[in-house]
CSV table of N, CA and C in Angstrom, one decimal:
chain,number,residue,atom,x,y,z
F,1,MET,N,107.1,106.1,102.3
F,1,MET,CA,106.4,104.8,102.4
F,1,MET,C,106.2,104.4,103.9
F,2,PRO,N,105.0,104.1,104.2
F,2,PRO,CA,104.8,103.7,105.7
F,2,PRO,C,105.4,102.4,106.0
F,3,THR,N,105.8,102.3,107.3
F,3,THR,CA,106.4,101.1,107.8
F,3,THR,C,105.2,100.1,108.0
F,4,PRO,N,105.5,98.8,108.3
F,4,PRO,CA,104.4,97.8,108.5
F,4,PRO,C,103.5,98.2,109.7
F,5,SER,N,104.1,98.8,110.7
F,5,SER,CA,103.3,99.2,111.9
F,5,SER,C,102.4,100.4,111.5
F,6,MET,N,103.0,101.3,110.7
F,6,MET,CA,102.2,102.5,110.3
F,6,MET,C,101.0,101.9,109.4
F,7,GLU,N,101.3,101.0,108.5
F,7,GLU,CA,100.3,100.4,107.7
F,7,GLU,C,99.1,99.8,108.5
F,8,ASP,N,99.5,99.1,109.6
F,8,ASP,CA,98.4,98.5,110.5
F,8,ASP,C,97.5,99.6,111.0
F,9,TYR,N,98.1,100.7,111.4
F,9,TYR,CA,97.3,101.8,112.0
F,9,TYR,C,96.5,102.4,110.9
F,10,ILE,N,97.1,102.7,109.8
F,10,ILE,CA,96.3,103.4,108.7
F,10,ILE,C,95.2,102.5,108.2
F,11,GLU,N,95.4,101.2,108.1
F,11,GLU,CA,94.4,100.3,107.7
F,11,GLU,C,93.2,100.2,108.7
F,12,GLN,N,93.6,100.2,110.0
F,12,GLN,CA,92.6,100.1,111.0
F,12,GLN,C,91.8,101.4,111.1
F,13,ILE,N,92.5,102.5,111.0
F,13,ILE,CA,91.8,103.9,111.0
F,13,ILE,C,90.8,104.0,109.8
F,14,TYR,N,91.3,103.5,108.7
F,14,TYR,CA,90.4,103.6,107.5
F,14,TYR,C,89.2,102.7,107.7
F,15,LYS,N,89.4,101.5,108.2
F,15,LYS,CA,88.2,100.6,108.4
F,15,LYS,C,87.2,101.2,109.4
F,16,LEU,N,87.8,101.8,110.5
F,16,LEU,CA,86.9,102.4,111.5
F,16,LEU,C,86.1,103.6,110.9
F,17,ILE,N,86.8,104.4,110.2
F,17,ILE,CA,86.1,105.6,109.5
F,17,ILE,C,85.0,105.1,108.6
F,18,GLU,N,85.3,104.0,107.8
F,18,GLU,CA,84.3,103.5,106.9
F,18,GLU,C,83.1,102.9,107.6
F,19,GLU,N,83.4,102.3,108.8
F,19,GLU,CA,82.3,101.7,109.6
F,19,GLU,C,81.5,102.7,110.3
F,20,LYS,N,82.2,103.6,111.1
F,20,LYS,CA,81.5,104.4,112.0
F,20,LYS,C,81.6,105.9,111.7
F,21,THR,N,82.2,106.3,110.6
F,21,THR,CA,82.5,107.6,110.1
F,21,THR,C,83.5,108.4,111.0
F,22,TYR,N,84.0,107.8,112.0
F,22,TYR,CA,85.1,108.4,112.8
F,22,TYR,C,86.0,107.3,113.4
F,23,ALA,N,87.1,107.7,113.9
F,23,ALA,CA,88.0,106.8,114.6
F,23,ALA,C,88.6,107.6,115.8
F,24,ARG,N,88.4,107.1,117.0
F,24,ARG,CA,89.0,107.7,118.2
F,24,ARG,C,90.2,106.8,118.6
F,25,VAL,N,91.0,107.5,119.4
F,25,VAL,CA,92.2,106.8,119.9
F,25,VAL,C,91.8,105.5,120.6
F,26,SER,N,90.8,105.6,121.4
F,26,SER,CA,90.3,104.4,122.2
F,26,SER,C,89.9,103.3,121.3
F,27,ASP,N,89.2,103.6,120.2
F,27,ASP,CA,88.7,102.6,119.2
F,27,ASP,C,89.9,101.9,118.5
F,28,ILE,N,90.9,102.7,118.1
F,28,ILE,CA,92.1,102.2,117.5
F,28,ILE,C,92.8,101.3,118.4
F,29,ALA,N,93.0,101.8,119.7
F,29,ALA,CA,93.7,101.0,120.7
F,29,ALA,C,93.0,99.6,120.9
F,30,GLU,N,91.7,99.6,121.0
F,30,GLU,CA,91.0,98.4,121.2
F,30,GLU,C,91.1,97.5,120.0
F,31,ALA,N,91.0,98.0,118.8
F,31,ALA,CA,91.0,97.2,117.6
F,31,ALA,C,92.4,96.6,117.4
F,32,LEU,N,93.5,97.3,117.7
F,32,LEU,CA,94.8,96.8,117.5
F,32,LEU,C,95.4,96.1,118.8
F,33,SER,N,94.6,96.1,119.9
F,33,SER,CA,95.1,95.6,121.1
F,33,SER,C,96.4,96.2,121.6
F,34,VAL,N,96.4,97.5,121.6
F,34,VAL,CA,97.6,98.3,122.1
F,34,VAL,C,97.1,99.3,123.1
F,35,HIS,N,98.0,99.9,123.8
F,35,HIS,CA,97.7,101.0,124.8
F,35,HIS,C,97.3,102.3,124.0
F,36,PRO,N,96.4,103.0,124.6
F,36,PRO,CA,96.1,104.3,124.0
F,36,PRO,C,97.3,105.3,123.8
F,37,SER,N,98.2,105.2,124.7
F,37,SER,CA,99.4,106.0,124.6
F,37,SER,C,100.2,105.7,123.3
F,38,SER,N,100.2,104.4,123.0
F,38,SER,CA,100.9,104.0,121.8
F,38,SER,C,100.2,104.5,120.6
F,39,VAL,N,98.9,104.5,120.6
F,39,VAL,CA,98.1,105.0,119.5
F,39,VAL,C,98.4,106.5,119.3
F,40,THR,N,98.4,107.2,120.4
F,40,THR,CA,98.6,108.7,120.4
F,40,THR,C,100.0,109.0,119.7
F,41,LYS,N,101.0,108.2,120.1
F,41,LYS,CA,102.3,108.4,119.5
F,41,LYS,C,102.3,108.2,118.0
F,42,MET,N,101.7,107.1,117.6
F,42,MET,CA,101.6,106.7,116.2
F,42,MET,C,100.8,107.7,115.4
F,43,VAL,N,99.7,108.1,116.0
F,43,VAL,CA,98.8,109.1,115.3
F,43,VAL,C,99.5,110.4,115.1
F,44,GLN,N,100.3,110.8,116.1
F,44,GLN,CA,101.1,112.0,115.9
F,44,GLN,C,102.1,111.9,114.8
F,45,LYS,N,102.7,110.7,114.7
F,45,LYS,CA,103.7,110.4,113.6
F,45,LYS,C,103.0,110.4,112.3
F,46,LEU,N,101.8,109.8,112.2
F,46,LEU,CA,101.1,109.7,110.9
F,46,LEU,C,100.6,111.1,110.5
F,47,ASP,N,100.3,112.0,111.5
F,47,ASP,CA,100.0,113.4,111.2
F,47,ASP,C,101.2,114.1,110.7
F,48,LYS,N,102.3,113.9,111.3
F,48,LYS,CA,103.6,114.6,110.9
F,48,LYS,C,103.9,114.2,109.4
F,49,ASP,N,103.7,112.9,109.1
F,49,ASP,CA,104.0,112.3,107.8
F,49,ASP,C,102.9,112.6,106.7
F,50,GLY,N,101.8,113.2,107.1
F,50,GLY,CA,100.8,113.6,106.1
F,50,GLY,C,99.8,112.6,105.8
F,51,TYR,N,99.6,111.6,106.6
F,51,TYR,CA,98.6,110.5,106.4
F,51,TYR,C,97.3,110.9,107.0
F,52,LEU,N,97.3,111.7,108.1
F,52,LEU,CA,96.1,112.1,108.7
F,52,LEU,C,96.3,113.5,109.4
F,53,VAL,N,95.2,114.0,109.9
F,53,VAL,CA,95.2,115.3,110.6
F,53,VAL,C,94.7,114.9,112.0
F,54,TYR,N,95.5,115.2,113.0
F,54,TYR,CA,95.1,114.8,114.4
F,54,TYR,C,95.1,116.1,115.2
F,55,GLU,N,93.9,116.3,115.9
F,55,GLU,CA,93.7,117.4,116.8
F,55,GLU,C,93.4,116.8,118.2
F,56,LYS,N,94.3,117.1,119.1
F,56,LYS,CA,94.2,116.5,120.5
F,56,LYS,C,92.8,116.8,121.0
F,57,TYR,N,92.2,115.8,121.5
F,57,TYR,CA,90.8,115.8,122.1
F,57,TYR,C,89.7,116.1,121.1
F,58,ARG,N,90.0,116.2,119.8
F,58,ARG,CA,89.0,116.4,118.8
F,58,ARG,C,88.9,115.3,117.8
F,59,GLY,N,89.9,114.5,117.8
F,59,GLY,CA,89.8,113.3,116.9
F,59,GLY,C,90.8,113.5,115.7
F,60,LEU,N,90.5,112.7,114.7
F,60,LEU,CA,91.4,112.6,113.5
F,60,LEU,C,90.7,112.4,112.3
F,61,THR,N,91.3,112.8,111.2
F,61,THR,CA,90.7,112.5,109.8
F,61,THR,C,91.9,112.1,108.9
F,62,LEU,N,91.6,111.2,108.0
F,62,LEU,CA,92.6,110.8,107.1
F,62,LEU,C,92.7,111.9,106.0
F,63,THR,N,94.0,112.1,105.6
F,63,THR,CA,94.2,113.0,104.4
F,63,THR,C,93.8,112.2,103.2
F,64,ILE,N,93.9,112.9,102.0
F,64,ILE,CA,93.7,112.2,100.8
F,64,ILE,C,94.7,111.0,100.6
F,65,LYS,N,95.9,111.4,101.0
F,65,LYS,CA,97.0,110.4,100.9
F,65,LYS,C,96.7,109.2,101.9
F,66,GLY,N,96.3,109.5,103.1
F,66,GLY,CA,95.9,108.5,104.0
F,66,GLY,C,94.8,107.6,103.6
F,67,ARG,N,93.7,108.2,103.0
F,67,ARG,CA,92.6,107.5,102.5
F,67,ARG,C,93.0,106.5,101.4
F,68,LYS,N,93.8,107.1,100.5
F,68,LYS,CA,94.2,106.3,99.3
F,68,LYS,C,95.0,105.0,99.8
F,69,ILE,N,95.9,105.3,100.7
F,69,ILE,CA,96.7,104.1,101.2
F,69,ILE,C,95.9,103.2,102.0
F,70,GLY,N,95.0,103.7,102.9
F,70,GLY,CA,94.1,102.9,103.7
F,70,GLY,C,93.2,102.0,102.8
F,71,LYS,N,92.7,102.6,101.8
F,71,LYS,CA,91.8,101.8,100.9
F,71,LYS,C,92.6,100.7,100.2
F,72,ARG,N,93.8,101.0,99.8
F,72,ARG,CA,94.7,100.0,99.2
F,72,ARG,C,95.1,98.9,100.2
F,73,LEU,N,95.3,99.3,101.4
F,73,LEU,CA,95.7,98.3,102.5
F,73,LEU,C,94.6,97.3,102.8
F,74,VAL,N,93.4,97.9,102.9
F,74,VAL,CA,92.2,97.1,103.1
F,74,VAL,C,92.0,96.1,101.9
F,75,PHE,N,92.1,96.6,100.7
F,75,PHE,CA,92.0,95.8,99.5
F,75,PHE,C,93.1,94.6,99.6
F,76,ARG,N,94.3,95.0,99.9
F,76,ARG,CA,95.4,94.0,100.0
F,76,ARG,C,95.0,92.9,101.0
F,77,HIS,N,94.5,93.3,102.2
F,77,HIS,CA,94.2,92.3,103.2
F,77,HIS,C,93.0,91.4,102.7
F,78,ALA,N,92.0,92.0,102.1
F,78,ALA,CA,90.9,91.2,101.6
F,78,ALA,C,91.3,90.2,100.5
F,79,LEU,N,92.2,90.7,99.6
F,79,LEU,CA,92.6,89.9,98.5
F,79,LEU,C,93.4,88.7,99.0
F,80,LEU,N,94.3,88.9,99.9
F,80,LEU,CA,95.1,87.8,100.5
F,80,LEU,C,94.2,86.8,101.2
F,81,GLU,N,93.2,87.3,101.9
F,81,GLU,CA,92.2,86.4,102.5
F,81,GLU,C,91.5,85.5,101.5
F,82,GLN,N,91.1,86.2,100.4
F,82,GLN,CA,90.4,85.6,99.3
F,82,GLN,C,91.3,84.5,98.7
F,83,MET,N,92.5,84.8,98.4
F,83,MET,CA,93.4,83.8,97.8
F,83,MET,C,93.6,82.6,98.7
F,84,LEU,N,93.8,82.9,100.0
F,84,LEU,CA,94.0,81.7,101.0
F,84,LEU,C,92.8,80.9,101.0
F,85,LYS,N,91.6,81.4,101.0
F,85,LYS,CA,90.4,80.6,100.9
F,85,LYS,C,90.3,79.8,99.7
F,86,ILE,N,90.6,80.4,98.6
F,86,ILE,CA,90.6,79.7,97.3
F,86,ILE,C,91.6,78.5,97.3
F,87,ILE,N,92.8,78.7,97.9
F,87,ILE,CA,93.7,77.6,97.8
F,87,ILE,C,93.5,76.6,98.9
F,88,GLY,N,92.5,76.8,99.8
F,88,GLY,CA,92.1,75.8,100.7
F,88,GLY,C,92.7,75.9,102.1
F,89,VAL,N,93.2,77.1,102.5
F,89,VAL,CA,93.7,77.2,103.8
F,89,VAL,C,92.5,77.2,104.8
F,90,LYS,N,92.6,76.6,105.9
F,90,LYS,CA,91.6,76.5,106.9
F,90,LYS,C,91.2,77.9,107.4
F,91,ASP,N,89.9,78.1,107.6
F,91,ASP,CA,89.4,79.4,108.0
F,91,ASP,C,90.1,79.9,109.3
F,92,GLU,N,90.3,79.0,110.2
F,92,GLU,CA,90.9,79.5,111.5
F,92,GLU,C,92.4,80.0,111.4
F,93,ASN,N,93.0,79.7,110.2
F,93,ASN,CA,94.4,80.1,110.0
F,93,ASN,C,94.5,81.4,109.1
F,94,ILE,N,93.4,81.7,108.4
F,94,ILE,CA,93.5,82.7,107.4
F,94,ILE,C,94.0,84.1,108.0
F,95,TYR,N,93.3,84.6,109.0
F,95,TYR,CA,93.6,85.9,109.5
F,95,TYR,C,95.0,86.0,110.0
F,96,ASN,N,95.5,85.1,110.7
F,96,ASN,CA,96.9,85.2,111.2
F,96,ASN,C,97.9,85.0,110.1
F,97,ASP,N,97.6,84.2,109.1
F,97,ASP,CA,98.5,84.0,108.0
F,97,ASP,C,98.6,85.3,107.2
F,98,VAL,N,97.4,86.0,106.9
F,98,VAL,CA,97.4,87.2,106.2
F,98,VAL,C,98.2,88.3,107.0
F,99,GLU,N,98.0,88.3,108.3
F,99,GLU,CA,98.8,89.3,109.1
F,99,GLU,C,100.3,89.0,109.0
F,100,GLY,N,100.6,87.8,108.9
F,100,GLY,CA,102.0,87.4,108.8
F,100,GLY,C,102.7,87.7,107.5
F,101,ILE,N,101.9,87.7,106.4
F,101,ILE,CA,102.6,87.9,105.1
F,101,ILE,C,102.3,89.3,104.4
F,102,GLU,N,101.2,89.9,104.8
F,102,GLU,CA,100.8,91.1,104.0
F,102,GLU,C,101.8,92.2,103.9
F,103,HIS,N,102.7,92.4,104.9
F,103,HIS,CA,103.7,93.5,104.9
F,103,HIS,C,104.9,93.1,104.2
F,104,HIS,N,105.0,91.8,103.8
F,104,HIS,CA,106.3,91.3,103.2
F,104,HIS,C,106.2,91.1,101.7
F,105,LEU,N,105.1,91.5,101.1
F,105,LEU,CA,104.9,91.3,99.7
F,105,LEU,C,104.9,92.7,99.0
F,106,SER,N,105.5,92.7,97.8
F,106,SER,CA,105.5,93.9,97.0
F,106,SER,C,104.2,94.1,96.4
F,107,TRP,N,103.9,95.3,95.9
F,107,TRP,CA,102.6,95.6,95.3
F,107,TRP,C,102.6,94.8,93.9
F,108,ASP,N,103.7,94.5,93.3
F,108,ASP,CA,103.8,93.7,92.1
F,108,ASP,C,103.2,92.3,92.5
F,109,SER,N,103.7,91.8,93.6
F,109,SER,CA,103.2,90.4,94.0
F,109,SER,C,101.7,90.5,94.3
F,110,ILE,N,101.2,91.5,94.9
F,110,ILE,CA,99.8,91.7,95.2
F,110,ILE,C,99.0,91.7,93.9
F,111,ASP,N,99.5,92.4,92.9
F,111,ASP,CA,98.8,92.5,91.6
F,111,ASP,C,98.8,91.1,91.0
F,112,ARG,N,99.9,90.3,91.1
F,112,ARG,CA,99.9,89.0,90.5
F,112,ARG,C,98.9,88.1,91.2
F,113,ILE,N,98.9,88.2,92.5
F,113,ILE,CA,97.9,87.4,93.3
F,113,ILE,C,96.5,87.8,92.9
F,114,GLY,N,96.2,89.0,92.6
F,114,GLY,CA,94.9,89.5,92.1
F,114,GLY,C,94.6,88.8,90.8
F,115,ASP,N,95.6,88.6,89.9
F,115,ASP,CA,95.4,87.9,88.7
F,115,ASP,C,95.1,86.4,88.9
F,116,LEU,N,95.8,85.8,89.9
F,116,LEU,CA,95.6,84.4,90.2
F,116,LEU,C,94.2,84.2,90.8
F,117,VAL,N,93.7,85.1,91.7
F,117,VAL,CA,92.4,85.0,92.2
F,117,VAL,C,91.4,85.1,91.1
F,118,GLN,N,91.6,86.1,90.2
F,118,GLN,CA,90.7,86.2,89.0
F,118,GLN,C,90.7,85.0,88.2
F,119,PHE,N,91.8,84.4,87.9
F,119,PHE,CA,92.0,83.2,87.1
F,119,PHE,C,91.1,82.0,87.7
F,120,PHE,N,91.2,81.8,89.0
F,120,PHE,CA,90.4,80.8,89.7
F,120,PHE,C,88.9,81.1,89.7
F,121,GLU,N,88.6,82.4,89.9
F,121,GLU,CA,87.2,82.7,90.1
F,121,GLU,C,86.4,82.8,88.7
F,122,GLU,N,87.2,83.0,87.6
F,122,GLU,CA,86.5,83.0,86.3
F,122,GLU,C,86.1,81.7,85.8
F,123,ASP,N,86.6,80.6,86.4
F,123,ASP,CA,86.3,79.2,86.0
F,123,ASP,C,86.4,78.4,87.2
F,124,ILE,N,85.2,78.1,87.9
F,124,ILE,CA,85.2,77.4,89.1
F,124,ILE,C,85.7,76.0,89.0
F,125,SER,N,85.8,75.4,87.8
F,125,SER,CA,86.3,74.1,87.6
F,125,SER,C,87.8,74.1,87.9
F,126,ARG,N,88.5,75.2,87.8
F,126,ARG,CA,89.9,75.3,88.2
F,126,ARG,C,90.1,75.1,89.7
F,127,ILE,N,89.1,75.7,90.5
F,127,ILE,CA,89.2,75.4,92.0
F,127,ILE,C,88.9,74.0,92.2
F,128,ASP,N,87.9,73.4,91.5
F,128,ASP,CA,87.7,72.0,91.7
F,128,ASP,C,88.9,71.1,91.4
F,129,ALA,N,89.6,71.5,90.3
F,129,ALA,CA,90.8,70.7,89.9
F,129,ALA,C,91.9,70.9,91.0
F,130,LEU,N,92.0,72.1,91.6
F,130,LEU,CA,92.9,72.3,92.7
F,130,LEU,C,92.5,71.4,93.9
F,131,ARG,N,91.3,71.3,94.2
F,131,ARG,CA,90.8,70.5,95.4
F,131,ARG,C,91.1,69.0,95.1
F,132,ASP,N,91.0,68.6,93.9
F,132,ASP,CA,91.3,67.2,93.5
F,132,ASP,C,92.8,66.9,93.8
F,133,ILE,N,93.7,67.9,93.4
F,133,ILE,CA,95.1,67.7,93.6
F,133,ILE,C,95.4,67.7,95.1
F,134,GLN,N,94.7,68.5,95.9
F,134,GLN,CA,94.9,68.6,97.3
F,134,GLN,C,94.5,67.3,97.9
F,135,LYS,N,93.4,66.7,97.5
F,135,LYS,CA,92.9,65.4,98.1
F,135,LYS,C,93.9,64.3,97.7
F,136,GLN,N,94.4,64.3,96.5
F,136,GLN,CA,95.4,63.3,96.1
F,136,GLN,C,96.7,63.4,96.9
F,137,ASN,N,97.1,64.6,97.1
F,137,ASN,CA,98.4,64.8,97.9
F,137,ASN,C,98.1,64.4,99.4
F,138,GLU,N,97.0,64.7,99.9
F,138,GLU,CA,96.6,64.3,101.3
F,138,GLU,C,96.6,62.8,101.4
F,139,ASN,N,96.0,62.1,100.4
F,139,ASN,CA,96.0,60.7,100.4
F,139,ASN,C,97.3,60.0,100.4
F,140,GLU,N,98.3,60.7,99.7
F,140,GLU,CA,99.6,60.2,99.6
F,140,GLU,C,100.4,60.3,100.9
F,141,LEU,N,100.0,61.2,101.7
F,141,LEU,CA,100.6,61.4,103.0
F,141,LEU,C,100.1,60.4,104.1
F,142,GLU,N,99.0,59.8,103.8
F,142,GLU,CA,98.4,58.8,104.8
F,142,GLU,C,99.1,57.4,104.7
């Protein structure tokens, strides 16, 4: 099982490959705001652990295992963003909040959050009812 740091790298590599069809060390470093040397060390570890194949000066490719996990990590991130939007979290807080919680939830919790998102999206009146409760609670604080 990858560590939270490994997950960040796998997720970013997966996104870059989906966007550009490739991921270079410099692209990964820029996206994660880390030094290229840190990326190289992590990429070598991910290669050793079977998540990707890294050839110095030639680039990298995700293995089937790496692609599967990368896809799931991107899904998890998007699902958490979607849930936070539904429950009314301000847009400027969503990204940092997701980054703060995504590595601390079990896949069981992620599946249940998926059920919750589906519950709200299947009947928009549920979101409206939630907004009414939020307004009521905000008014009580004033």
